mmCIF file of C-alpha atoms in Angstrom:
data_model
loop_
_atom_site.group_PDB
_atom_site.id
_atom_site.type_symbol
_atom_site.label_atom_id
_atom_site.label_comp_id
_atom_site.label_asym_id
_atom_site.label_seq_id
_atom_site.Cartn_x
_atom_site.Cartn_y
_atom_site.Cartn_z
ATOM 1 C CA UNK B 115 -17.563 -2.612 -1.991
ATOM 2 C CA UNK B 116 -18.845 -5.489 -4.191
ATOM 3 C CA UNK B 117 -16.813 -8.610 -3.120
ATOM 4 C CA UNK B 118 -18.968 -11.753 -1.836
ATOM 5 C CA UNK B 119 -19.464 -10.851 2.234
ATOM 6 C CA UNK B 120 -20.630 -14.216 4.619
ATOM 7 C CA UNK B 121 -20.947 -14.962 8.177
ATOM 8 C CA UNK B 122 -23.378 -14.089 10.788
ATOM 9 C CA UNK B 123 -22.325 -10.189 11.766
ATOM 10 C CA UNK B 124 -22.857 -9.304 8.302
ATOM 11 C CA UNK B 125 -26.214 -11.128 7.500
ATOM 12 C CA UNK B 126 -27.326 -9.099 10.274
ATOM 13 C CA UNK B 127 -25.932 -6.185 10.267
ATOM 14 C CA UNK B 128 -26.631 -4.869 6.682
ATOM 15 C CA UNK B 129 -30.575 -5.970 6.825
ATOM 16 C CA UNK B 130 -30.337 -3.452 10.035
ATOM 17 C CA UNK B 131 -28.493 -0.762 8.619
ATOM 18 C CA UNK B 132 -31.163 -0.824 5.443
ATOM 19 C CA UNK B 133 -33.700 -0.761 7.831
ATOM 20 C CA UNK B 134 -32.826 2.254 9.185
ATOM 21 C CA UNK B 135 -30.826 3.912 7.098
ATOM 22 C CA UNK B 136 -33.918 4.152 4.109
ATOM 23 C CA UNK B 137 -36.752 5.258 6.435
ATOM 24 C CA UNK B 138 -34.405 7.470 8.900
ATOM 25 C CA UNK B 139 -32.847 9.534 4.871
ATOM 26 C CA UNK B 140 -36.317 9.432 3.392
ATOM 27 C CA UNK B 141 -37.754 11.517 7.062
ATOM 28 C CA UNK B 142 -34.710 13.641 6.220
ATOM 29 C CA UNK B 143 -35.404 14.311 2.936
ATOM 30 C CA UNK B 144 -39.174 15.244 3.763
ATOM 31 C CA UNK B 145 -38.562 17.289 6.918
ATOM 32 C CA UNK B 146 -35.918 19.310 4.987
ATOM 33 C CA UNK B 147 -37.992 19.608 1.999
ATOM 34 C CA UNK B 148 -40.633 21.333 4.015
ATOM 35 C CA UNK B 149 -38.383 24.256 4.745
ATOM 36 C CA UNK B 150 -39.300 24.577 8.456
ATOM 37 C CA UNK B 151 -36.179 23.921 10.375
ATOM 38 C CA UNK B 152 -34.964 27.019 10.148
ATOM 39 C CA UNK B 153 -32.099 26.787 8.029
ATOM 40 C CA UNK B 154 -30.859 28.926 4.911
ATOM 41 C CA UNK B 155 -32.384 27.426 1.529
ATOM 42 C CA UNK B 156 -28.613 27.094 0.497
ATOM 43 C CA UNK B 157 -27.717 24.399 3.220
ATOM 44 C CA UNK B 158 -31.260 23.166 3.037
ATOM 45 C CA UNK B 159 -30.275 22.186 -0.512
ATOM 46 C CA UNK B 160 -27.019 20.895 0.623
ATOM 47 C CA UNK B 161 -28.572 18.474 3.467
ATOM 48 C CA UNK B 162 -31.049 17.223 1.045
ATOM 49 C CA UNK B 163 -28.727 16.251 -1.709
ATOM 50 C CA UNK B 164 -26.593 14.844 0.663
ATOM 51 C CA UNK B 165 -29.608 12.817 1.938
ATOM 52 C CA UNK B 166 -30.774 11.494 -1.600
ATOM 53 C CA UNK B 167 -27.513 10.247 -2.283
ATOM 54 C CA UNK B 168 -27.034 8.647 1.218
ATOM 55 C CA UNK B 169 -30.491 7.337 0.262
ATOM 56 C CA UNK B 170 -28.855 6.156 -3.145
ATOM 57 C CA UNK B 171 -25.950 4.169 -1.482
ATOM 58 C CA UNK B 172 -28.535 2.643 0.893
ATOM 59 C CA UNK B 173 -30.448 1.179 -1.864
ATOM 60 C CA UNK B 174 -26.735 0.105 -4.008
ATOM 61 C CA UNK B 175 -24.504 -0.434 -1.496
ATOM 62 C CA UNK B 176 -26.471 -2.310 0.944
ATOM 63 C CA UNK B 177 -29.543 -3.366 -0.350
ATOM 64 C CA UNK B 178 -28.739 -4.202 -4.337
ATOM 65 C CA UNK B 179 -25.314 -5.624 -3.148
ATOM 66 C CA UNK B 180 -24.842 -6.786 0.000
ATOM 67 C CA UNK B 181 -28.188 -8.263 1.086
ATOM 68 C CA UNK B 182 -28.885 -9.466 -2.429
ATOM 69 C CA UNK B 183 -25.057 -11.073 -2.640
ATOM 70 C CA UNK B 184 -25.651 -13.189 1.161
ATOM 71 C CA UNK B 185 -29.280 -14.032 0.958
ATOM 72 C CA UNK B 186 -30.142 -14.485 -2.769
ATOM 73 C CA UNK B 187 -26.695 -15.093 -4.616
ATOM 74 C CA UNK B 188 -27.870 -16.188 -7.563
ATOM 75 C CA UNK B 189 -30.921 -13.982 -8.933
ATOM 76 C CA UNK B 190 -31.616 -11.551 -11.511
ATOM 77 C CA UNK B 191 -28.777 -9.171 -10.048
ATOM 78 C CA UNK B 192 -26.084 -11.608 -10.720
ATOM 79 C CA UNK B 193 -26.100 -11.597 -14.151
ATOM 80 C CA UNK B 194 -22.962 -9.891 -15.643
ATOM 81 C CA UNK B 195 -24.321 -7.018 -17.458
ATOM 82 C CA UNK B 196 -26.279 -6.313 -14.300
ATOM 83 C CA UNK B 197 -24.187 -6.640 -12.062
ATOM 84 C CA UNK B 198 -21.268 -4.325 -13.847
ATOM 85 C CA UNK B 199 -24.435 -1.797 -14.039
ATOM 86 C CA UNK B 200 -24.980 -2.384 -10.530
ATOM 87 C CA UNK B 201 -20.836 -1.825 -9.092
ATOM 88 C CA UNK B 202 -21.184 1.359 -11.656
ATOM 89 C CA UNK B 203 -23.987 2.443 -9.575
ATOM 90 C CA UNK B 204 -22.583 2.413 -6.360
ATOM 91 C CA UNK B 205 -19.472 3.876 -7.243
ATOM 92 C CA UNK B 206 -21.129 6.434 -8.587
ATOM 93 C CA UNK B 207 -23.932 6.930 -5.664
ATOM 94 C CA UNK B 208 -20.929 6.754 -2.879
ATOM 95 C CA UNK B 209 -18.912 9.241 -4.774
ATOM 96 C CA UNK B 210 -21.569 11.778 -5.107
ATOM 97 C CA UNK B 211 -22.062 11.392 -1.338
ATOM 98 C CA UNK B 212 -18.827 12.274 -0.350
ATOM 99 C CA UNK B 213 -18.329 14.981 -3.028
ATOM 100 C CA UNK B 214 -21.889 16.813 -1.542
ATOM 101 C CA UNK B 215 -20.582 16.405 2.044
ATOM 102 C CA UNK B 216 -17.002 17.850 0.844
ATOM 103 C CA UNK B 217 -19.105 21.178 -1.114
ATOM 104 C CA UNK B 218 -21.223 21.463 1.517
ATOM 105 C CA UNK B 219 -17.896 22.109 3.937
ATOM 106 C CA UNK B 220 -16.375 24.389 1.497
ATOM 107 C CA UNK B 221 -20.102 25.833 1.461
ATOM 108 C CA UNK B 222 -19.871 26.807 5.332
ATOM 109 C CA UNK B 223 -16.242 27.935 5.236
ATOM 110 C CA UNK B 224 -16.978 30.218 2.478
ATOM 111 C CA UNK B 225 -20.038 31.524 4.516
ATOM 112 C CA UNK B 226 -18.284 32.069 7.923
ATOM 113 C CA UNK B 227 -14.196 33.165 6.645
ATOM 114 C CA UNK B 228 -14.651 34.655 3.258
ATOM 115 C CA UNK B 229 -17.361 37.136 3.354
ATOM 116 C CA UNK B 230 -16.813 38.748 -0.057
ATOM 117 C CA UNK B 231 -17.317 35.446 -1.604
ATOM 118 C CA UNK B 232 -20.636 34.617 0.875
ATOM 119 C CA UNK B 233 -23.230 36.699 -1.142
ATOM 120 C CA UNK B 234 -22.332 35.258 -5.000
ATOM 121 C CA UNK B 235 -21.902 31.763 -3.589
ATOM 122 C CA UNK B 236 -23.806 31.212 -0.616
ATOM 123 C CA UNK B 237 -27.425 31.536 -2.524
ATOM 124 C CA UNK B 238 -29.658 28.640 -3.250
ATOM 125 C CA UNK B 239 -29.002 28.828 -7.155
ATOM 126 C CA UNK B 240 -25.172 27.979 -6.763
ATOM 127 C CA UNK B 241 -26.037 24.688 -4.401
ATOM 128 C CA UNK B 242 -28.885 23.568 -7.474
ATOM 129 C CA UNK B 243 -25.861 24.175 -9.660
ATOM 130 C CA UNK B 244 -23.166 22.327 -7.290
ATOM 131 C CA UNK B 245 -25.467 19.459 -6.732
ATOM 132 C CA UNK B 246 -26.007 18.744 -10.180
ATOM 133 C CA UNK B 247 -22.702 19.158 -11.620
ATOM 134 C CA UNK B 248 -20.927 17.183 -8.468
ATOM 135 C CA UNK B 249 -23.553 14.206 -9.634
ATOM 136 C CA UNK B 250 -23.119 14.148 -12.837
ATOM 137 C CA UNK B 251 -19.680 14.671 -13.043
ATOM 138 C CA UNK B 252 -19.458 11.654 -10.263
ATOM 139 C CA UNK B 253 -21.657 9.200 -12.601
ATOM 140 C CA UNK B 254 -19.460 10.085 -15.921
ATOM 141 C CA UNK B 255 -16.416 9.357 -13.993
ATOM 142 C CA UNK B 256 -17.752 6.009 -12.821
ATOM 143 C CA UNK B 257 -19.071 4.898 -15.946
ATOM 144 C CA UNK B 258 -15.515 3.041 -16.761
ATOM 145 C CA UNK B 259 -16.386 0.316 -14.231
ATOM 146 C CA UNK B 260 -18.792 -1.037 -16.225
ATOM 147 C CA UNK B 261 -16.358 -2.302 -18.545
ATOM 148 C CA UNK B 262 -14.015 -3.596 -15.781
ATOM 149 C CA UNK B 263 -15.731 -6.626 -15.357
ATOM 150 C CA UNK B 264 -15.893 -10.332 -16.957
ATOM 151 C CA UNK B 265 -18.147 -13.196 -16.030
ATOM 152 C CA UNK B 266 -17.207 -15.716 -13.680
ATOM 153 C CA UNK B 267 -19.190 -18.273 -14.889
ATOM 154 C CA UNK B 268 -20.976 -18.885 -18.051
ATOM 155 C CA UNK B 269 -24.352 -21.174 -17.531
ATOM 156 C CA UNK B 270 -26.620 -22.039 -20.311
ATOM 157 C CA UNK B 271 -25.499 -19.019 -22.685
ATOM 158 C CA UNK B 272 -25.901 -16.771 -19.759
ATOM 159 C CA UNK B 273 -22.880 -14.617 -18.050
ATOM 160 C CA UNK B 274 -23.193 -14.713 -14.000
ATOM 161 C CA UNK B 275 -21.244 -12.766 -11.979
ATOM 162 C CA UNK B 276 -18.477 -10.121 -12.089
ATOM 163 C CA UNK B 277 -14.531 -11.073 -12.298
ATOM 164 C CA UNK B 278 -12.215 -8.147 -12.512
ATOM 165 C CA UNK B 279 -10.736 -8.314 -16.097
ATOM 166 C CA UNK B 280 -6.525 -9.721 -15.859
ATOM 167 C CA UNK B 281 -6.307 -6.019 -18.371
ATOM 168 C CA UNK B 282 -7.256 -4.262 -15.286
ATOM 169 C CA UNK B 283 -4.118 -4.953 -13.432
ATOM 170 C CA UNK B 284 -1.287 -4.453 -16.484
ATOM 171 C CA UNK B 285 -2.583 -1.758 -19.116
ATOM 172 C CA UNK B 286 -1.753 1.479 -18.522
ATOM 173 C CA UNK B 287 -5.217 3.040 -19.249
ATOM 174 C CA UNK B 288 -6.440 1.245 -16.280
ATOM 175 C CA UNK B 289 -3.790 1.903 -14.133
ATOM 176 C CA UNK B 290 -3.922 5.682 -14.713
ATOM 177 C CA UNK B 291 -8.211 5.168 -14.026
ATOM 178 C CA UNK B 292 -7.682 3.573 -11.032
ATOM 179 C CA UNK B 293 -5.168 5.815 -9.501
ATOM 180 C CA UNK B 294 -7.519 8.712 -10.265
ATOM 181 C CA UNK B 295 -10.218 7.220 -8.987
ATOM 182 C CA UNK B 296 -8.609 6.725 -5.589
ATOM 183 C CA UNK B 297 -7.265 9.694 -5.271
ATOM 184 C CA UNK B 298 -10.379 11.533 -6.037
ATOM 185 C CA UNK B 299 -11.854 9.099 -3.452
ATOM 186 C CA UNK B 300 -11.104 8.537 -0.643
ATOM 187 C CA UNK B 301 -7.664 10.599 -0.649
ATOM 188 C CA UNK B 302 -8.857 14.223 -1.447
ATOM 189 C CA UNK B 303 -11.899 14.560 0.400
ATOM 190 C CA UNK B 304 -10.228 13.289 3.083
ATOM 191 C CA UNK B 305 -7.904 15.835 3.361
ATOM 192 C CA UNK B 306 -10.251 18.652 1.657
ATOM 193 C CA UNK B 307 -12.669 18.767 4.980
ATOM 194 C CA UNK B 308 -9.692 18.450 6.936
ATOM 195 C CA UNK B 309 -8.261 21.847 5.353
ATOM 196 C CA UNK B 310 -11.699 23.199 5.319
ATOM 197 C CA UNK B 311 -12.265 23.113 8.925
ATOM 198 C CA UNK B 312 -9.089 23.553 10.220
ATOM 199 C CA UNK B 313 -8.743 27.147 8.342
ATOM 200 C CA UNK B 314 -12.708 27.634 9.617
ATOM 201 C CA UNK B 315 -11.365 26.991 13.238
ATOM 202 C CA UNK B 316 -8.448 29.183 12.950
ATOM 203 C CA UNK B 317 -10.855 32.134 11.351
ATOM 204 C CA UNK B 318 -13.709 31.608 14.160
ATOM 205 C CA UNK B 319 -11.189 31.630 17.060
ATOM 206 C CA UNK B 320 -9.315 34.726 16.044
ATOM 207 C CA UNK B 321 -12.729 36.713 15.238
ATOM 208 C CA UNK B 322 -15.204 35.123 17.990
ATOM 209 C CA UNK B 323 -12.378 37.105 20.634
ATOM 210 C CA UNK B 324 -12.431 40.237 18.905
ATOM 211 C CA UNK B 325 -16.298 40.290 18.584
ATOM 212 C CA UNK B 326 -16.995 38.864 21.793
ATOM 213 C CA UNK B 327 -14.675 42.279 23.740
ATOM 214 C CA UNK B 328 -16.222 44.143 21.310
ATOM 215 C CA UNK B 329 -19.986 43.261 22.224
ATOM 216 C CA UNK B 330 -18.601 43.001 26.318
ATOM 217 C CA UNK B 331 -17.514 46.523 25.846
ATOM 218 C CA UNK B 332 -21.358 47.844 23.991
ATOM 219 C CA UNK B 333 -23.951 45.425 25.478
ATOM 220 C CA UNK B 334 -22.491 43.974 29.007
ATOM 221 C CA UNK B 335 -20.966 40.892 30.034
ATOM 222 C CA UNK B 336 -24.714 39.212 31.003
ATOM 223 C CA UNK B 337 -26.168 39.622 26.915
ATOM 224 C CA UNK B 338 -25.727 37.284 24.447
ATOM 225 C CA UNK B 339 -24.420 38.070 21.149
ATOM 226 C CA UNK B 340 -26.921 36.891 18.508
ATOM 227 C CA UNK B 341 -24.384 36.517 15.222
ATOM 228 C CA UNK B 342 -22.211 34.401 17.439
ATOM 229 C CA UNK B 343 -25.300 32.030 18.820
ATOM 230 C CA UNK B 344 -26.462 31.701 14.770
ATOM 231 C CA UNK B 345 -22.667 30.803 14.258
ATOM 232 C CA UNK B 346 -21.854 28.900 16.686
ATOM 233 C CA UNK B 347 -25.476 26.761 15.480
ATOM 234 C CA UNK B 348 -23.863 26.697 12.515
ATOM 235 C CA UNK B 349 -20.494 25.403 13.433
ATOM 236 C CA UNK B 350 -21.984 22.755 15.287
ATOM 237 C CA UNK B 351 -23.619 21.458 12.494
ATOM 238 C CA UNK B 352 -20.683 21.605 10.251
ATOM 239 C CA UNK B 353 -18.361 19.967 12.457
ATOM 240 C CA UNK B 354 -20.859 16.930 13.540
ATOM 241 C CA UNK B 355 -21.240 16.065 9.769
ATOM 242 C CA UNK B 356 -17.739 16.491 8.513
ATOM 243 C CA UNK B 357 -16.531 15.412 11.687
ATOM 244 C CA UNK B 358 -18.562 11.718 11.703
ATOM 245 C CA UNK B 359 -17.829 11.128 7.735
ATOM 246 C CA UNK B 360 -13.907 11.323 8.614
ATOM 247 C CA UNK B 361 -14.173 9.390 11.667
ATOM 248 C CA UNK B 362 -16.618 6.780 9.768
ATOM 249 C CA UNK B 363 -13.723 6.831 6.677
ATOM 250 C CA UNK B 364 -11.033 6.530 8.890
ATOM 251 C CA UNK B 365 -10.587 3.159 8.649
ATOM 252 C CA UNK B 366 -11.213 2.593 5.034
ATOM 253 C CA UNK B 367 -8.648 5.056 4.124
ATOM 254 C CA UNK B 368 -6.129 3.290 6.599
ATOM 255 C CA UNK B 369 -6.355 0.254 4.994
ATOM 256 C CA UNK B 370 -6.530 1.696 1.402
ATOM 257 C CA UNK B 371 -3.481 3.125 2.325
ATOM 258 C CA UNK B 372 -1.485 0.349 4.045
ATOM 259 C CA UNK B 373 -2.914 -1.595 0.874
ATOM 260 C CA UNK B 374 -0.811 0.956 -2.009
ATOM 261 C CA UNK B 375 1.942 0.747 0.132
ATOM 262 C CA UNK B 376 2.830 -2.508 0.465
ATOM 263 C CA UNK B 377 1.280 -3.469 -2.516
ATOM 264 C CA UNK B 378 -0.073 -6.061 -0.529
ATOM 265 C CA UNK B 379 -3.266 -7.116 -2.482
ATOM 266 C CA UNK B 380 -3.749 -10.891 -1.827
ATOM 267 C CA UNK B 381 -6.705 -12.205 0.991
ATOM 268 C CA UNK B 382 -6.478 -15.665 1.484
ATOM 269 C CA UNK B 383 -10.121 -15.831 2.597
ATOM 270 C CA UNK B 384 -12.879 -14.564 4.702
ATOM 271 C CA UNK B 385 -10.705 -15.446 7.969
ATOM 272 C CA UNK B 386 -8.032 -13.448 6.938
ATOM 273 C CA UNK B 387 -7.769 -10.450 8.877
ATOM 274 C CA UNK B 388 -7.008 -7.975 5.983
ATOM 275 C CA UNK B 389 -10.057 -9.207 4.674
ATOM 276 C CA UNK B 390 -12.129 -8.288 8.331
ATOM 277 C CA UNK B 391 -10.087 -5.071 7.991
ATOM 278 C CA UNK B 392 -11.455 -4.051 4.950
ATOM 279 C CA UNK B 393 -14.831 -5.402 5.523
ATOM 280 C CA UNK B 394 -14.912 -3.605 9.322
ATOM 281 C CA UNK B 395 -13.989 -0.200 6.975
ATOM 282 C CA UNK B 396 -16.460 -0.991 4.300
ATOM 283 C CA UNK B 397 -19.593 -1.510 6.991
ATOM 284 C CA UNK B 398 -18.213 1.917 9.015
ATOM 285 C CA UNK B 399 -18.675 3.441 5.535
ATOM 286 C CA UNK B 400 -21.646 2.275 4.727
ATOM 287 C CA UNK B 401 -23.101 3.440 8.592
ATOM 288 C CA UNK B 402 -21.832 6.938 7.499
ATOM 289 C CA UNK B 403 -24.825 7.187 5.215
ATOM 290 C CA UNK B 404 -26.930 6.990 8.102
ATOM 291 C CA UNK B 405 -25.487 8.872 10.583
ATOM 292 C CA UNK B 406 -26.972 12.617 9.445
ATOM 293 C CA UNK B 407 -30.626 11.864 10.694
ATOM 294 C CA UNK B 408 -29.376 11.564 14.730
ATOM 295 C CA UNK B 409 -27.032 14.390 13.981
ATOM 296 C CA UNK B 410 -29.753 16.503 12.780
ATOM 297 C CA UNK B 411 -31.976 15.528 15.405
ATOM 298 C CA UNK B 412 -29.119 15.858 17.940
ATOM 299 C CA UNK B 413 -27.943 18.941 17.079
ATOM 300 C CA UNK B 414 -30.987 20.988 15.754
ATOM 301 C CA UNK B 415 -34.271 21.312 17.830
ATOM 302 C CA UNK B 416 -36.957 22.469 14.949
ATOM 303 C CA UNK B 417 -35.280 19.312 12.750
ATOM 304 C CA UNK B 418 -36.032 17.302 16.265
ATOM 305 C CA UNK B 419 -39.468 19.198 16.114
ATOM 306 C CA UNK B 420 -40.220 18.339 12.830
ATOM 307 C CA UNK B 421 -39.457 14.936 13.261
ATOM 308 C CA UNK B 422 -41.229 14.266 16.036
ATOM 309 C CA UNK B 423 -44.437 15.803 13.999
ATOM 310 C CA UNK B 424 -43.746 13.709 11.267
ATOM 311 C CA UNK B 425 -44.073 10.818 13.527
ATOM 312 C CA UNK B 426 -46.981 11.423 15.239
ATOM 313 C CA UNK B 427 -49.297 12.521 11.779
ATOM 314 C CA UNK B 428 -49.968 8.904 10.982
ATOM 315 C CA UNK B 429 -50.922 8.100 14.483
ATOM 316 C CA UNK B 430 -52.901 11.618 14.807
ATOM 317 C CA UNK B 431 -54.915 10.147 11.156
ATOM 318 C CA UNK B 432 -55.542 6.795 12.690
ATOM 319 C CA UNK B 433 -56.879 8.128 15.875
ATOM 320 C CA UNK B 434 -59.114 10.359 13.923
ATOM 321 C CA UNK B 435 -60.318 7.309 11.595
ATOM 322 C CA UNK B 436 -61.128 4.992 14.712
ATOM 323 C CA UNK B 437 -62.964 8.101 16.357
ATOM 324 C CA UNK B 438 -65.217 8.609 13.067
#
C-alpha cells in the first residue's frame, strides 16, 4: 500500500476517490450519528465505526500516501521517521476497517441464527466495547512496521524515504510477523464473512419457510409478515456490505495469494503486469472504503431521507440569508 504509484490513471483516480470518499464517510458519520434512520443503536454503532475508519484510510491510504507520494514526492511526509509513522498508520487504519466490517457480520448472524446469544450481545454496550478493543488491538499489532523501515537516501543529515530493512526478509522474528499479519489480513476475514453468511443463509432459508406456512396458515396468503420484512431489511443490508468488501478484496487476495505461492516477489517496473495487478487490487481496496454511503443510500430509504436533508440545510440557510 505504500510503494511509489505514477502514470496518468492513478494521478487521477486517487484525487477522485479522496474527493468523494471524505465528504460521502463524513455525511455517513453525521446522518448515523443523528439516530434517525431507523436502525438499532447496536448496528448504528457498528456503521459508524466502520465509517470513521473508512474515513481514517481515506485520509492514510489515499490522501497522506498516494496523492502526497505522485504530486509532492519530496515534502515533509517523506522523511523517514514520518513516513514509517505514516505506513504504521495505514496498516493500522485498513486493519481496523476490515476487522469492524468482519464484527459487524458476526454482529448480524448472532442477531438473526443464535437467539440466546442476541440479548447479551446484540446491545449497544458490547459494539462500544468491540469497537474499541478491535482498534486498539489493530494499532498495537501494527506498531512493528514502524521499525521495518530504513532510509533510502540520506541528504544533508536528514533520512528521506522508507526502504524495507534486508532483516525483514531473513530473521525469523520478522518472518513469523509477517505471516501473522497476512493471515490476520487479508486471509481470515476473508473467509470469516464468508462463513458468517453462508451459515446466516442456511438459518434464514430453513426458518423464513417454516414461518412464512406458519403466518399463511394464521393471517392469509395476501398479509405481510412484519418480522420477516424487518429481516429481510436487515439481510439486505448485511449482504450489500459484506458482499461489496469481498468482491472489492477479491483481487488483492488473488494476487497476495498467487504471490506466497510462487514466491514470486520481484516487479521489474511500473509496466510490469504483476505490478498493474497489484496496483488494480490496491485501488479496488481502497474504493471499498467508499462504497457504504451508496449502499446505505441504496438500500435504506430514511438513510436516503436523511441524506437528502442533509443536503438541502445549507441551501435552505442560504436561501433564508439572501431573503433577510
Amino acid at each position: 500500500m505504500h510503494g511509489q504509484v505514477t502514470g496518468p490513471v492513478y494521478a487521477i483516480y486517487y484525487p477522485i476517490l479522496a474527493a468523494f470518499g471524505a465528504p460521502a464517510n463524513l455525511l455517513t458519520i453525521g446522518i448515523l450519528s443523528r439516530g434517525s434512520c431507523g436502525l438499532s443503536r447496536c448496528i448504528t454503532r457498528y456503521l459508524v465505526g466502520m465509517a470513521v475508519t473508512d474515513l481514517l484510510v481515506i485520509i492514510t491510504g489515499v490522501m497522506l500516501n498516494r496523492i502526497s507520494v505522485i504530486y509532492f514526492p519530496v515534502v515533509f511526509l517523506s522523511i523517514t521517521p514520518v513516513c514509517s509513522l505514516k505506513i504504521a498508520l495505514i496498516y493500522a487504519a485498513r486493519d481496523s476497517s476490515v476487522w469492524l466490517t468482519v464484527a459487524f457480520t458476526f454482529d448480524r448472524f448472532v442477531a438473526i441464527c443464535c437467539q440466546q446469544l442476541k440479548a447479551k450481545h446484540c446491545t449497544k454496550r458490547v459494539a462500544a466495547m468491540v469497537i474499541g478493543t478491535v482498534c486498539a488491538l489493530c494499532f498495537l499489532k501494527n506498531i512493528p512496521w514502524y521499525f521495518v523501515y530504513e532510509p533510502l537516501y540520506i541528504i544533508n543529515d536528514i533520512p528521506w524515504y522508507c526502504n524495507i530493512k534486508l532483516s525483514f526478509y531473513f530473521e525469523i522474528a520478522w518472518t513469523v510477523f509477517d505471516w501473522i499479519d497476512r493471515i490476520l489480513n487479508p486471509c481470515a476475514p476473508f473467509f470469516l464473512m464468508l462463513l458468517f453468511n453462508a451459515l446466516t443463509v442456511q438459518h434464514i432459508l430453513t426458518t423464513t419457510r417454516a414461518r412464512r406456512r406458519l403466518w399463511a396458515l394464521s393471517s392469509g396468503n395476501n398479509q405481510i409478515d412484519p418480522k420477516i420484512e424487518n429481516r429481510r431489511k436487515s439481510i439486505v443490508l448485511l449482504f450489500t456490505t459484506s458482499g461489496s468488501f469481498i468482491l472489492l478484496w477479491m483481487t488483492y487476495f488473488v494476487n497476495f495469494l498467487y504471490v506466497r505461492i510462487t514466491n514470486d516477489f520481484k516487479i521489474s517496473g511500473f509496466n510490469d503486469p504483476k505490478f498493474r495487478d497489484l496496483e488494480s487490487g490496491n485501488m479496488l481496496q481502497l474504493l471499498s472504503c467508499c462504497t457504504n454511503t451508496c449502499i446505505y443510500a441504496v438500500t435504506h430509504t430514511k438513510f436516503r431521507e436523511e441524506f437528502m436533508k442533509m443536503l438541502k440545510s445549507p441551501v435552505n440557510v442560504i436561501i433564508k440569508i439572501v431573503k433577510r
